[in-house]
């Protein structure tokens, strides 16, 4: 839902519909939403002995940080830009899929704790 909301917001910054920009946004958000749980799973699996007992806290801290940042930014008078550059899209894609990274940590924790 967060990637969908950001995609809609990015689309609203455009003066005219552009299929290219729509595909760029969908591609970035889709790829990162798919990769982040895998990255989280592999990181969680690699550090399972260290992370297992703290996985839920890691997920909580990541999500709390993102939530606090969103609340803080909601009070700023920042202008909306229609920037579809590589840097801007990667930052947005990571920001919208960071919760998927914590899901990967949780899945790794669950599968490893079940195996033990």
Short mmCIF file of C-alpha atoms in Angstrom, two decimals:
data_model
loop_
_atom_site.label_atom_id
_atom_site.label_comp_id
_atom_site.label_asym_id
_atom_site.label_seq_id
_atom_site.Cartn_x
_atom_site.Cartn_y
_atom_site.Cartn_z
CA UNK A 1 0.00 0.00 0.00
CA UNK A 2 2.84 2.41 0.73
CA UNK A 3 4.45 1.80 -2.68
CA UNK A 4 1.03 2.27 -4.30
CA UNK A 5 0.49 5.57 -2.47
CA UNK A 6 3.93 6.86 -3.44
CA UNK A 7 3.36 5.78 -7.06
CA UNK A 8 0.08 7.70 -7.14
CA UNK A 9 1.77 10.73 -5.57
CA UNK A 10 4.62 10.64 -8.07
CA UNK A 11 2.09 10.37 -10.89
CA UNK A 12 0.21 13.41 -9.60
CA UNK A 13 3.38 15.50 -9.85
CA UNK A 14 3.38 15.04 -13.62
CA UNK A 15 1.67 17.65 -15.75
CA UNK A 16 0.79 15.06 -18.39
CA UNK A 17 0.46 11.26 -18.27
CA UNK A 18 3.63 9.45 -19.31
CA UNK A 19 3.74 5.70 -19.85
CA UNK A 20 7.54 5.78 -19.47
CA UNK A 21 7.35 7.37 -16.02
CA UNK A 22 4.60 4.96 -14.97
CA UNK A 23 6.72 1.97 -15.97
CA UNK A 24 9.77 3.43 -14.23
CA UNK A 25 7.87 3.88 -10.96
CA UNK A 26 6.23 0.46 -11.18
CA UNK A 27 9.52 -1.20 -12.02
CA UNK A 28 11.46 0.34 -9.15
CA UNK A 29 8.78 -0.27 -6.55
CA UNK A 30 8.01 -3.79 -7.78
CA UNK A 31 11.65 -4.89 -7.89
CA UNK A 32 12.42 -3.50 -4.44
CA UNK A 33 9.23 -4.93 -2.91
CA UNK A 34 10.29 -8.34 -4.24
CA UNK A 35 13.97 -8.12 -3.33
CA UNK A 36 13.79 -6.68 0.17
CA UNK A 37 12.21 -9.74 1.84
CA UNK A 38 14.87 -11.91 0.18
CA UNK A 39 17.65 -9.62 1.35
CA UNK A 40 16.17 -9.58 4.86
CA UNK A 41 15.88 -13.37 4.82
CA UNK A 42 19.50 -13.88 3.76
CA UNK A 43 20.84 -11.33 6.23
CA UNK A 44 18.65 -12.80 8.97
CA UNK A 45 19.81 -16.33 8.08
CA UNK A 46 23.48 -15.34 7.98
CA UNK A 47 23.33 -13.71 11.38
CA UNK A 48 20.70 -16.04 12.83
CA UNK A 49 22.66 -16.92 15.93
CA UNK A 50 23.02 -13.20 16.71
CA UNK A 51 19.68 -11.97 15.39
CA UNK A 52 17.22 -14.71 16.41
CA UNK A 53 16.51 -13.41 19.88
CA UNK A 54 16.35 -9.78 18.69
CA UNK A 55 14.59 -10.11 15.28
CA UNK A 56 11.31 -8.68 16.51
CA UNK A 57 13.12 -5.72 18.07
CA UNK A 58 15.07 -5.08 14.87
CA UNK A 59 11.81 -5.03 12.90
CA UNK A 60 10.25 -2.75 15.53
CA UNK A 61 13.16 -0.30 15.45
CA UNK A 62 13.19 -0.14 11.64
CA UNK A 63 9.44 0.41 11.42
CA UNK A 64 9.42 2.91 14.31
CA UNK A 65 12.19 4.90 12.63
CA UNK A 66 10.28 4.98 9.35
CA UNK A 67 7.04 5.94 11.13
CA UNK A 68 8.67 8.74 13.13
CA UNK A 69 10.34 10.06 9.99
CA UNK A 70 7.01 10.06 8.16
CA UNK A 71 5.28 11.93 10.99
CA UNK A 72 8.11 14.47 11.12
CA UNK A 73 8.00 15.01 7.35
CA UNK A 74 4.24 15.49 7.41
CA UNK A 75 4.74 18.77 9.29
CA UNK A 76 7.33 20.16 6.87
CA UNK A 77 6.42 22.59 4.10
CA UNK A 78 8.35 20.69 1.46
CA UNK A 79 7.58 21.19 -2.22
CA UNK A 80 6.56 18.16 -4.24
CA UNK A 81 8.84 17.37 -7.13
CA UNK A 82 8.39 15.20 -10.17
CA UNK A 83 11.95 13.87 -10.05
CA UNK A 84 12.21 10.41 -11.61
CA UNK A 85 16.02 10.27 -11.50
CA UNK A 86 17.84 7.09 -10.51
CA UNK A 87 18.80 8.46 -7.09
CA UNK A 88 15.30 9.74 -6.27
CA UNK A 89 13.59 6.52 -7.33
CA UNK A 90 16.00 4.26 -5.44
CA UNK A 91 15.55 6.30 -2.26
CA UNK A 92 11.76 6.09 -2.60
CA UNK A 93 11.85 2.39 -3.46
CA UNK A 94 13.98 1.59 -0.42
CA UNK A 95 11.85 3.78 1.84
CA UNK A 96 8.64 2.08 0.75
CA UNK A 97 10.03 -1.43 1.00
CA UNK A 98 11.96 -1.23 4.28
CA UNK A 99 9.05 -2.95 6.01
CA UNK A 100 9.49 -5.84 3.59
CA UNK A 101 13.10 -6.12 4.78
CA UNK A 102 11.87 -6.60 8.34
CA UNK A 103 9.47 -9.28 7.06
CA UNK A 104 12.49 -11.10 5.64
CA UNK A 105 14.18 -10.95 9.06
CA UNK A 106 11.04 -12.34 10.64
CA UNK A 107 10.72 -15.18 8.13
CA UNK A 108 14.36 -16.14 8.68
CA UNK A 109 13.83 -16.05 12.44
CA UNK A 110 10.70 -18.20 12.15
CA UNK A 111 12.24 -20.83 9.86
CA UNK A 112 15.41 -21.11 11.91
CA UNK A 113 13.57 -21.30 15.24
CA UNK A 114 11.31 -24.05 13.76
CA UNK A 115 14.38 -25.99 12.60
CA UNK A 116 15.93 -25.90 16.05
#
